[in-house]
One Martini backbone bead per residue (centre of mass of N, CA, C, O) as a GRO file, in nm:
protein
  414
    1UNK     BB    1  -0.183  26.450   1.226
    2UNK     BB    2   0.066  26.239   1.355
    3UNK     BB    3   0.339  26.145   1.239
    4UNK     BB    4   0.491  25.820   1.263
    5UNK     BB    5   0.785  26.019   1.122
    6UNK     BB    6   0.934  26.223   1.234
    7UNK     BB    7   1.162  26.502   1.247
    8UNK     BB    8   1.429  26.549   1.342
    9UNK     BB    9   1.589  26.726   1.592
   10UNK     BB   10   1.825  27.004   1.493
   11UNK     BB   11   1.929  27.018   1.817
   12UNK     BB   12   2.025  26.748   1.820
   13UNK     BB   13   2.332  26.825   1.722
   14UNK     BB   14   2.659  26.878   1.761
   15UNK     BB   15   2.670  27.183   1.604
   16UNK     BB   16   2.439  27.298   1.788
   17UNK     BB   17   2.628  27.294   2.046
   18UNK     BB   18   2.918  27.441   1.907
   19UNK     BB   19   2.937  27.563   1.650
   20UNK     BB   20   3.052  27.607   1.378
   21UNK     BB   21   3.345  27.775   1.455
   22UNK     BB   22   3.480  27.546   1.632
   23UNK     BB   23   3.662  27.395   1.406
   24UNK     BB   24   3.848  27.585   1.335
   25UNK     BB   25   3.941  27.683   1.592
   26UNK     BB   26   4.072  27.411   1.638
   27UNK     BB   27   4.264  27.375   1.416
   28UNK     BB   28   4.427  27.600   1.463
   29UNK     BB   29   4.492  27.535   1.785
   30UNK     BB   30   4.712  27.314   1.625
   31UNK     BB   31   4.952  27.417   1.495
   32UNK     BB   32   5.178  27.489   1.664
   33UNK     BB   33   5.314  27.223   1.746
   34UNK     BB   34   5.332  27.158   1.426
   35UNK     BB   35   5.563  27.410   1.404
   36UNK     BB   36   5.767  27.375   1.618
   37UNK     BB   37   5.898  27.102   1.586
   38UNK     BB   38   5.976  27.231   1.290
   39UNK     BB   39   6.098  27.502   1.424
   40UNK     BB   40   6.337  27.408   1.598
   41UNK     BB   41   6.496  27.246   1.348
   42UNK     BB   42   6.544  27.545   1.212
   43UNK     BB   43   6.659  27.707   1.345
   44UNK     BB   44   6.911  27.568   1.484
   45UNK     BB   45   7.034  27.507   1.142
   46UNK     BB   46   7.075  27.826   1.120
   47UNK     BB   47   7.217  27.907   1.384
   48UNK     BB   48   7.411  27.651   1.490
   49UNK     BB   49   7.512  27.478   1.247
   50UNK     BB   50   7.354  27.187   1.394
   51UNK     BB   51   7.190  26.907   1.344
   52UNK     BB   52   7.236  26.733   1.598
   53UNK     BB   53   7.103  26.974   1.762
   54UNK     BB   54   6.846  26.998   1.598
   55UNK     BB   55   6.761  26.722   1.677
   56UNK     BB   56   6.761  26.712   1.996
   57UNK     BB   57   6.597  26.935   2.023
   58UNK     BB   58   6.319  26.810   1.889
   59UNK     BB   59   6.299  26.597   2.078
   60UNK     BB   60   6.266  26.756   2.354
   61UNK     BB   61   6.003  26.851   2.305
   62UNK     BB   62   5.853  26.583   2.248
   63UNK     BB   63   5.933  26.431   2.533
   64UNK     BB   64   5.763  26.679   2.695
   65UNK     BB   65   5.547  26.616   2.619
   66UNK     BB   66   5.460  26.332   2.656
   67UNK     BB   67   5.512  26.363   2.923
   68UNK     BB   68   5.304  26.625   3.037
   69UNK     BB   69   5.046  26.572   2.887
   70UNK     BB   70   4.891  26.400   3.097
   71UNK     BB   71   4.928  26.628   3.331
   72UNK     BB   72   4.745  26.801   3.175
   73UNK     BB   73   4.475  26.647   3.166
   74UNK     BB   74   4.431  26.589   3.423
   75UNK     BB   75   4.385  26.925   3.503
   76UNK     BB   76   4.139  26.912   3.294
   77UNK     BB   77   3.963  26.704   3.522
   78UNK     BB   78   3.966  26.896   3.779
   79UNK     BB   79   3.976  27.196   3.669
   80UNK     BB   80   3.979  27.226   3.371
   81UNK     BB   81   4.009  27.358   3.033
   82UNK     BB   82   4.043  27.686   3.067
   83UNK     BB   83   4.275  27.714   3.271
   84UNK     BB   84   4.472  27.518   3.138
   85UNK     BB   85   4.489  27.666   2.860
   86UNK     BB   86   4.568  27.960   2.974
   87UNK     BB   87   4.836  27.859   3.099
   88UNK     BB   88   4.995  27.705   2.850
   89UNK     BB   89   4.973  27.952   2.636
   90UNK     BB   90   5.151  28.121   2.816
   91UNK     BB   91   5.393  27.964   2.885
   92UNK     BB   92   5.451  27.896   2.541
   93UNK     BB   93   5.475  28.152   2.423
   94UNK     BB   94   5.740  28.238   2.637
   95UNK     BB   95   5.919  27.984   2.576
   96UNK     BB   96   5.958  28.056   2.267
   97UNK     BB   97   6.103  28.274   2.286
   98UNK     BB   98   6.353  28.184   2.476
   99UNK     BB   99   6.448  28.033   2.265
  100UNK     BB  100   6.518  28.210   2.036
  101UNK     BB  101   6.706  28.337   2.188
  102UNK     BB  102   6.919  28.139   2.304
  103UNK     BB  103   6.994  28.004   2.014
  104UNK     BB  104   7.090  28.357   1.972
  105UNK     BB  105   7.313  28.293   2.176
  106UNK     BB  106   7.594  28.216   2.358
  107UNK     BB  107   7.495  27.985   2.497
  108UNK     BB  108   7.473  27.660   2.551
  109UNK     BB  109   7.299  27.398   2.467
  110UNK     BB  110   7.176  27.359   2.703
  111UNK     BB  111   6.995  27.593   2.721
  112UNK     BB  112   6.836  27.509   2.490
  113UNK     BB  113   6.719  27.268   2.568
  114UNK     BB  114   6.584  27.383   2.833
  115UNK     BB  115   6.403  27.529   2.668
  116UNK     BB  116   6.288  27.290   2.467
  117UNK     BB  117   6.112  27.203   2.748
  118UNK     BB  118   5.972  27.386   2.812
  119UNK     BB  119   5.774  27.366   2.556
  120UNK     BB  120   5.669  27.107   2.565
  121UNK     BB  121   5.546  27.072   2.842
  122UNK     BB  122   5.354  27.365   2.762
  123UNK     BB  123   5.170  27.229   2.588
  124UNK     BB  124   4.861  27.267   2.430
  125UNK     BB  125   4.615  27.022   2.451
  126UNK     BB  126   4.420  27.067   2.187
  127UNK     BB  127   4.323  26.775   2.107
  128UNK     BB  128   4.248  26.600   2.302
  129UNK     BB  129   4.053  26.821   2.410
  130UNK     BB  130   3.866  26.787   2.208
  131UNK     BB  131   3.764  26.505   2.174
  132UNK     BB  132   3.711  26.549   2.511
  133UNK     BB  133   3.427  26.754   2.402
  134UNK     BB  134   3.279  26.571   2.216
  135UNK     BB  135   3.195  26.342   2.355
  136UNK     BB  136   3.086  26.498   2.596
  137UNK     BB  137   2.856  26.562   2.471
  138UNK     BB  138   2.725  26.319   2.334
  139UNK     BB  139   2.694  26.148   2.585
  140UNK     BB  140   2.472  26.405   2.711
  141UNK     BB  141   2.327  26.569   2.484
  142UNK     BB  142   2.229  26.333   2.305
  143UNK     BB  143   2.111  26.098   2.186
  144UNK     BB  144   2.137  25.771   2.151
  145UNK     BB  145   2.128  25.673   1.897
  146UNK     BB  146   2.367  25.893   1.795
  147UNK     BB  147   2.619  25.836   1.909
  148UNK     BB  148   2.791  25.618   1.788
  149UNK     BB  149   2.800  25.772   1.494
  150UNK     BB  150   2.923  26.053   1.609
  151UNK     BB  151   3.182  25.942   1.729
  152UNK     BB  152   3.317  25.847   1.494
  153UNK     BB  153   3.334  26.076   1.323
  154UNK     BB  154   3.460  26.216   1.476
  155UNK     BB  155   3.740  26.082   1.530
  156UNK     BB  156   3.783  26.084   1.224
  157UNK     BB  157   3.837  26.380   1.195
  158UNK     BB  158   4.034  26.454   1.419
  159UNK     BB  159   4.255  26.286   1.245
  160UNK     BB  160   4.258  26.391   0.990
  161UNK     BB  161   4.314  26.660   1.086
  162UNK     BB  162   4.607  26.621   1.227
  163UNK     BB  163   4.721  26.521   0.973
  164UNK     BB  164   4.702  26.797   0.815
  165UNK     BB  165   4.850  26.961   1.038
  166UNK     BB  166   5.145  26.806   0.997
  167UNK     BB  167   5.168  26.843   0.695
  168UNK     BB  168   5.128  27.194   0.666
  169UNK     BB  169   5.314  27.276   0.934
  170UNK     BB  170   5.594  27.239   0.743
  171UNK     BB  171   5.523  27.444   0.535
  172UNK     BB  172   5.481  27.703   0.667
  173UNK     BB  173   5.771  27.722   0.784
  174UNK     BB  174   5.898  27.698   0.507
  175UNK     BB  175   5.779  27.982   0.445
  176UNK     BB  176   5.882  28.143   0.691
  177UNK     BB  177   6.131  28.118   0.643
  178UNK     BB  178   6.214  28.226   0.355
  179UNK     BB  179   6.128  28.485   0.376
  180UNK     BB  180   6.205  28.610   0.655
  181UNK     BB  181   6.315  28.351   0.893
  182UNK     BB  182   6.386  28.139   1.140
  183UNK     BB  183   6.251  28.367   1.316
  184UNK     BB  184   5.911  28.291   1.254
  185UNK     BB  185   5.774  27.993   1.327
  186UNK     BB  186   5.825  28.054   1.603
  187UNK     BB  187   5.642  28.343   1.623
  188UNK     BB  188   5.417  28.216   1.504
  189UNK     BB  189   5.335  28.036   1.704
  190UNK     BB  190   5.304  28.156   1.955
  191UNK     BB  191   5.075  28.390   1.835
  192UNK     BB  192   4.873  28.132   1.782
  193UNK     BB  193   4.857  28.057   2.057
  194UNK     BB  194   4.742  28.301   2.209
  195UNK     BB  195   4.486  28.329   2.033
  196UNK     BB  196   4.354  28.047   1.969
  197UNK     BB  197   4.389  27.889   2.217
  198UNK     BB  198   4.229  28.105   2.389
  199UNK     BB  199   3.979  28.078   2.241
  200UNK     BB  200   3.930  27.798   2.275
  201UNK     BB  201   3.935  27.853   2.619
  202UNK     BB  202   3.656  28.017   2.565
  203UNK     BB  203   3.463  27.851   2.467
  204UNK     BB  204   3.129  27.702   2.541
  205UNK     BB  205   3.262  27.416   2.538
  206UNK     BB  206   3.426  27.432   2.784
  207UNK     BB  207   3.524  27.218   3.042
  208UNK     BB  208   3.454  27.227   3.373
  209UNK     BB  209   3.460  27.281   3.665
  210UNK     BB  210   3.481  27.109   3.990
  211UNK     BB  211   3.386  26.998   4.266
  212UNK     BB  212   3.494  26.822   4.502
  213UNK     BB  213   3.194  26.647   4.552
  214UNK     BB  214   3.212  26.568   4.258
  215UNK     BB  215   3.526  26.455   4.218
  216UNK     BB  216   3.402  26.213   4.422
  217UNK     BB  217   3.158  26.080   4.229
  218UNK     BB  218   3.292  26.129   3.879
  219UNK     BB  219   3.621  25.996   3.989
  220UNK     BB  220   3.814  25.806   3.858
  221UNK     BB  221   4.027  25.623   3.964
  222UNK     BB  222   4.398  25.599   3.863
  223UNK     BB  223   4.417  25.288   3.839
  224UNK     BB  224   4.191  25.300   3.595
  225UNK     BB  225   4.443  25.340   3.359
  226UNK     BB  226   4.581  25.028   3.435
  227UNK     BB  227   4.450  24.874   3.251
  228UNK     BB  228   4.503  24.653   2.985
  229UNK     BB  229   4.307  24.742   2.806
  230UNK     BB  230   4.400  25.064   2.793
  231UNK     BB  231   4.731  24.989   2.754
  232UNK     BB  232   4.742  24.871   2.478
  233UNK     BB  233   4.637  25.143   2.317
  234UNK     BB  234   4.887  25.300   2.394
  235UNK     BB  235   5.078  25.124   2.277
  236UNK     BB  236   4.964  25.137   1.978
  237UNK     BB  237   5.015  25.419   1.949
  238UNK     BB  238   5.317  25.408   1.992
  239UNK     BB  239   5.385  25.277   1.752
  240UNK     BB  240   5.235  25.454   1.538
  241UNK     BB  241   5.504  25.671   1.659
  242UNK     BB  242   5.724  25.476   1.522
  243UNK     BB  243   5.644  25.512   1.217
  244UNK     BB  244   5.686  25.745   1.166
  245UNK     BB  245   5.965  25.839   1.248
  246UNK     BB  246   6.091  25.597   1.090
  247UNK     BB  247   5.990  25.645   0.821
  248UNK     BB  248   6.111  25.986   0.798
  249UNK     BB  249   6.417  25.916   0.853
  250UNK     BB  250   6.444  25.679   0.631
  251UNK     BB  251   6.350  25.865   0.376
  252UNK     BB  252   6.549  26.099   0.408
  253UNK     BB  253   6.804  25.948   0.395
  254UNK     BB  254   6.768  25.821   0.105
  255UNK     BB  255   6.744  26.086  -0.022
  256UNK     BB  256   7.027  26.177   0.055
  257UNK     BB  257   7.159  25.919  -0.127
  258UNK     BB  258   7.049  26.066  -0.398
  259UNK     BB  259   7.045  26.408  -0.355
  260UNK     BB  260   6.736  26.485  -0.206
  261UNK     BB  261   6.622  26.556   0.084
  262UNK     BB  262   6.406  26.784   0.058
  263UNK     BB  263   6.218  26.565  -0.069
  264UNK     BB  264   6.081  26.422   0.210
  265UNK     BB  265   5.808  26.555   0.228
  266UNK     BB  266   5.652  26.480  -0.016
  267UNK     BB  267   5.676  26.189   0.013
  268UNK     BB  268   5.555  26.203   0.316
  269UNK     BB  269   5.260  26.327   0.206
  270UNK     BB  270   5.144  26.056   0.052
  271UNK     BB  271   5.085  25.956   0.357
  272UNK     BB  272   4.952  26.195   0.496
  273UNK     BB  273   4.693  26.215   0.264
  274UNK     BB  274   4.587  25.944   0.262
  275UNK     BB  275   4.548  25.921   0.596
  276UNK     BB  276   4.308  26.111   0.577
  277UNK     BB  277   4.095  26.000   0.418
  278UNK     BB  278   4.105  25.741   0.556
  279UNK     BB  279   3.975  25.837   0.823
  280UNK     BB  280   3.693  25.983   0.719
  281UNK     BB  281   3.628  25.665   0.592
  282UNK     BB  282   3.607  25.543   0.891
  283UNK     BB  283   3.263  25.664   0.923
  284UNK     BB  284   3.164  25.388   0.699
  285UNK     BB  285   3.171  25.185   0.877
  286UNK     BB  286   3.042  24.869   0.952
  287UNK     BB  287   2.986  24.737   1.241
  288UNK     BB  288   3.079  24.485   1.188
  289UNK     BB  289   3.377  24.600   1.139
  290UNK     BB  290   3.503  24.582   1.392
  291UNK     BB  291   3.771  24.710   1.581
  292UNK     BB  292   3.951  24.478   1.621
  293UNK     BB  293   3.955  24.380   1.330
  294UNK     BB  294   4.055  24.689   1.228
  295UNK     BB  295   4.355  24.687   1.367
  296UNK     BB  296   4.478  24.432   1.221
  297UNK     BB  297   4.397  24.521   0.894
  298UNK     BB  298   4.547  24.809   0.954
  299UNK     BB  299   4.815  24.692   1.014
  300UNK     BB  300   4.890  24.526   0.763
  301UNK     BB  301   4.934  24.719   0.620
  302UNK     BB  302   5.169  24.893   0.692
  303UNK     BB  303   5.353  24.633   0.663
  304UNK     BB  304   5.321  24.611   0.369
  305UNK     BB  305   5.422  24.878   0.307
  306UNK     BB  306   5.669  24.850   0.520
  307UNK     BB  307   5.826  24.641   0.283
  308UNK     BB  308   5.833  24.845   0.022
  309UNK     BB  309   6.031  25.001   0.147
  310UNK     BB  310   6.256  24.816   0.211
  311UNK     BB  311   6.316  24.750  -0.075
  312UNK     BB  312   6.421  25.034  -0.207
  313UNK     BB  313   6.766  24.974  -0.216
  314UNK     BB  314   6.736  24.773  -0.424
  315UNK     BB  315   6.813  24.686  -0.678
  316UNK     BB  316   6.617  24.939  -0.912
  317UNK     BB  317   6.524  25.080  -0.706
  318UNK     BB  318   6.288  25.386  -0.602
  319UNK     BB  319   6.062  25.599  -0.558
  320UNK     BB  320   5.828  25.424  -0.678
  321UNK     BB  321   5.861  25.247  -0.390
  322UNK     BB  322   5.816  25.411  -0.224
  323UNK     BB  323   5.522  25.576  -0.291
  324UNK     BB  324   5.385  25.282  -0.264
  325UNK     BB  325   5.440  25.235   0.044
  326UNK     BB  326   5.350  25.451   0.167
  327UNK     BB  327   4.999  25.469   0.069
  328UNK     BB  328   5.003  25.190   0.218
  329UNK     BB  329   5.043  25.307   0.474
  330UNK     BB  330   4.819  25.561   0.503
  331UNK     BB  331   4.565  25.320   0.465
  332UNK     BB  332   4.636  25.215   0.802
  333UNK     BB  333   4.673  25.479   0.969
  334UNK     BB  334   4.406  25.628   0.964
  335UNK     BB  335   4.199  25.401   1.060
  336UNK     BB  336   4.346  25.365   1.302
  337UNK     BB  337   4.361  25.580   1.470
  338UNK     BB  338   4.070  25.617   1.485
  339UNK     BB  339   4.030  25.330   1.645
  340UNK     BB  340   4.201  25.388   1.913
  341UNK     BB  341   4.027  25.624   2.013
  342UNK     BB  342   3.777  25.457   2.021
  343UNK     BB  343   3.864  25.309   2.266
  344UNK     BB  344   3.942  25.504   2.430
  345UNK     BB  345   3.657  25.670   2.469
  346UNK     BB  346   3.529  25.365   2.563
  347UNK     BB  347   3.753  25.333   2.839
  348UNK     BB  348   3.728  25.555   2.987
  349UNK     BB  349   3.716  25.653   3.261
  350UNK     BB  350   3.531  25.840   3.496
  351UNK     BB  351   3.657  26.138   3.432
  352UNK     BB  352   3.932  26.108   3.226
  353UNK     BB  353   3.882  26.195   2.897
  354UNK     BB  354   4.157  26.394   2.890
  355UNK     BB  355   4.351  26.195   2.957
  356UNK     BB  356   4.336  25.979   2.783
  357UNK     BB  357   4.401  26.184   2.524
  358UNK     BB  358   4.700  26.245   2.602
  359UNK     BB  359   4.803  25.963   2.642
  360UNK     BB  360   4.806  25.926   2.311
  361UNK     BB  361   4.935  26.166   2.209
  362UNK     BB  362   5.212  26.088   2.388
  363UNK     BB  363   5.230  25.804   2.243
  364UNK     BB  364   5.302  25.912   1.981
  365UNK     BB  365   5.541  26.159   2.039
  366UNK     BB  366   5.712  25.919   2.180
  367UNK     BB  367   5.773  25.722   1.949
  368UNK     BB  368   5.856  25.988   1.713
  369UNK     BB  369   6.108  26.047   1.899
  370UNK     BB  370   6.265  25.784   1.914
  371UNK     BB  371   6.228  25.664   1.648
  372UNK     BB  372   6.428  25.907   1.507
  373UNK     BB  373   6.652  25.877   1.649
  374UNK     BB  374   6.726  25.603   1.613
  375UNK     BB  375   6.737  25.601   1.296
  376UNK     BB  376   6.981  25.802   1.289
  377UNK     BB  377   7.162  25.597   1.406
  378UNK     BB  378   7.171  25.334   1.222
  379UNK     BB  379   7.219  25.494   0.953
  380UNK     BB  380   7.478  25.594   1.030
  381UNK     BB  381   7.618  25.322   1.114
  382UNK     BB  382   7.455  25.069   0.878
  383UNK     BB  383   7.266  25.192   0.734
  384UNK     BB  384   6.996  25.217   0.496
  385UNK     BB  385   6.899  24.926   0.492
  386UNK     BB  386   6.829  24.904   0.805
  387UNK     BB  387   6.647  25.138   0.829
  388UNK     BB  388   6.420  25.056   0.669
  389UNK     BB  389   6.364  24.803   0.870
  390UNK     BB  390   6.225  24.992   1.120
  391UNK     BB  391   5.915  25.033   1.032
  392UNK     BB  392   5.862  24.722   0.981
  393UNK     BB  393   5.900  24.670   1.296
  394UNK     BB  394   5.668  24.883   1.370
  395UNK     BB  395   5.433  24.750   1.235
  396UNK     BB  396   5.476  24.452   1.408
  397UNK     BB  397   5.357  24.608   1.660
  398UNK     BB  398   5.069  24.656   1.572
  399UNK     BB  399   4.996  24.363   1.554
  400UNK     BB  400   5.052  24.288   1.822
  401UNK     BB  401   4.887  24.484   2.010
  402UNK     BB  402   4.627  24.372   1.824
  403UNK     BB  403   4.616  24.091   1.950
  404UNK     BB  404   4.618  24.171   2.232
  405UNK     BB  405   4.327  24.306   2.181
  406UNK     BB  406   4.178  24.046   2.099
  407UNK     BB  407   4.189  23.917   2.387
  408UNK     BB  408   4.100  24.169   2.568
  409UNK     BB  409   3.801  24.166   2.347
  410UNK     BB  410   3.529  24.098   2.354
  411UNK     BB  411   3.344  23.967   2.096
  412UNK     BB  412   3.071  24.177   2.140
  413UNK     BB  413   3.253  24.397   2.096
  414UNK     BB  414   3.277  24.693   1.867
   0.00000   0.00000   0.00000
């Protein structure tokens, strides 16, 4: 007599689709971006002894990933992601090399630039990769009742990731910095692109080409990209790249006129393994507490947070309020990017799903390259008290755009 509460088929899962080893190797095939851009600004001011030079070098990564992020994406739905990122990862390899010559030669810093262009242009875009192979599998290959919570979570896992490995890319950085020397975290990055990438884009997981006759079946228009709906996310998540990059920079500044700049990643840390947990915790919450709602709230969280960092140059105050404002910022932060992710990913046009997810991690990418260079103009400039005023302002932008997407969100949209 068969059980009227089958018990589900164990097949039907995510895992049993991806297969165990497939997390681990897309975690390590994402660390070598997080390892470039700070170790291009560290190889930089070892080798060329100017800061300036290595943060300008350092933007010049960020807005060509930026910049190039959406066109290898493109590339990996018309003609698949295993070509794309073989081709990425060698072109990348090739690029960090090239740098590390140059920044050690006596070419002129133009040259270096141009190098770091390449490098950022060629970076192969293995996280929103990974997110756009998570999804279509769930939406193609699980049952319908799974999807949803199953999305969440994977969302939920991948932005963890990304926290993680932003967080800890730094640390490796300078661990092989002091150790063998400033052309290590450079060369090490190459190595895990070359070796790690390339596993990544051979795994049986790797989303295939198409013909022509099926991407003009499955393949929605270019200008499906450009509705307002789908716009407001990309915004939403450019904010989100303008908190992190001012936090950053004016966190920096605050620290070195303390007279301890070097301690600015710790507590910089803070921020980013708290944004880690709670990203996490964010495939707990209850389907009631819609996406629209979540963007508000946890919007709202930064803006609270980077306020009590705002007032951290006030006489009496110090470490412990900038300690205080980071935790609450990292609060809203993780699982802000959960739901922003989510939106992208219920909104991909038909066939665009490696486009979108370039196009958000491009809008992360590009807004802490810009807000980064700008909060150091500022700090320069008008002093400590404005530089902390600026991430509260990148706070008040994703309530803004928080805003805009619960206008253009169907009340019925969860």
């Amino acid at each position: 007599m068969h059980s009227p509460h089958p018990e589900p088929d164990r097949r039907d899962t995510l895992i049993a689709r991806t297969g165990i080893a497939y997390f681990p190797l897309a975690l390590v095939a994402r660390l070598p971006f997080a390892m470039s851009v700070v170790g291009v600004l560290t190889l930089l001011v070892s080798v060329r002894g100017s800061v300036e030079l290595a943060g300008l070098g350092s933007a010049v990564v960020g807005i060509a990933s930026a910049v190039f992020g959406p066109l290898i994406g493109a590339a990996a739905d018309r003609f698949g992601q295993r070509p794309t990122l073989l081709a990425t990862a060698g072109v990348n390899s090739v690029a960090l090399g090239l740098l590390a010559w140059t920044a050690m030669s006596p070419l002129p810093p133009l040259a270096v630039f141009a190098a770091a262009f390449l490098v950022g242009a060629s970076v192969p875009q293995t996280s929103p990769m990974s997110r756009s192979r998570l999804v279509t599998i769930i939406r193609t290959e699980l049952p319908a009742e799974r999807r949803p919570r199953t999305i969440s979570t994977v969302l939920a896992y991948e932005s963890a990731a990304d926290e993680l490995v932003f967080v800890f890319g730094p640390v490796i950085v300078g661990l092989l910095a002091t150790t063998l020397g400033a052309w290590a975290p450079i060369a090490g990055a190459a190595a895990l692109t070359l070796l790690f990438v390339t596993a990544f884009a051979l795994h049986r997981t790797s989303v295939s080409a198409t013909s022509p006759a099926e991407r003009a079946a499955t393949l929605a228009p270019a200008a499906e990209l450009l509705r307002p709906a789908l716009l407001v996310v990309v915004l939403g998540i450019f904010a989100v790249g303008t908190v992190f990059g001012s936090t950053l920079t004016s966190l920096t500044a605050f620290m070195q006129a303390r007279g301890s700049a070097e301690s600015a990643g710790l507590f910089y840390g803070v921020m980013g393994v708290g944004s880690a947990i709670l990203a996490i915790c964010a495939a707990l919450f209850s389907p009631r507490f819609t996406l629209r709602m979540r963007w508000l709230v946890f919007a709202s969280c930064i803006v609270i947070g980077e306020a009590i960092l705002a007032s951290a140059s006030a006489p009496g105050r110090g470490v412990g309020t900038v300690a205080l404002g980071l935790a609450i910022t990292g609060i809203g932060i993780g699982p802000l990017l959960v739901t922003l992710y989510g939106f992208g990913a219920g909104r991909s046009p038909e066939g665009r799903s490696a486009t979108v997810m370039t196009m958000l991690g491009s809008g992360i990418m590009l807004g802490q390259s810009l807000s980064a260079a700008a909060t150091g103009i500022v700090a320069e400039s008008q002093g400590l008290a404005a530089a902390l005023l600026l991430p509260l302002c990148a706070g008040a932008a994703t309530v803004l755009t928080g805003a805009a997407n619960w206008l253009l969100t169907p009340r019925t949209a969860r």
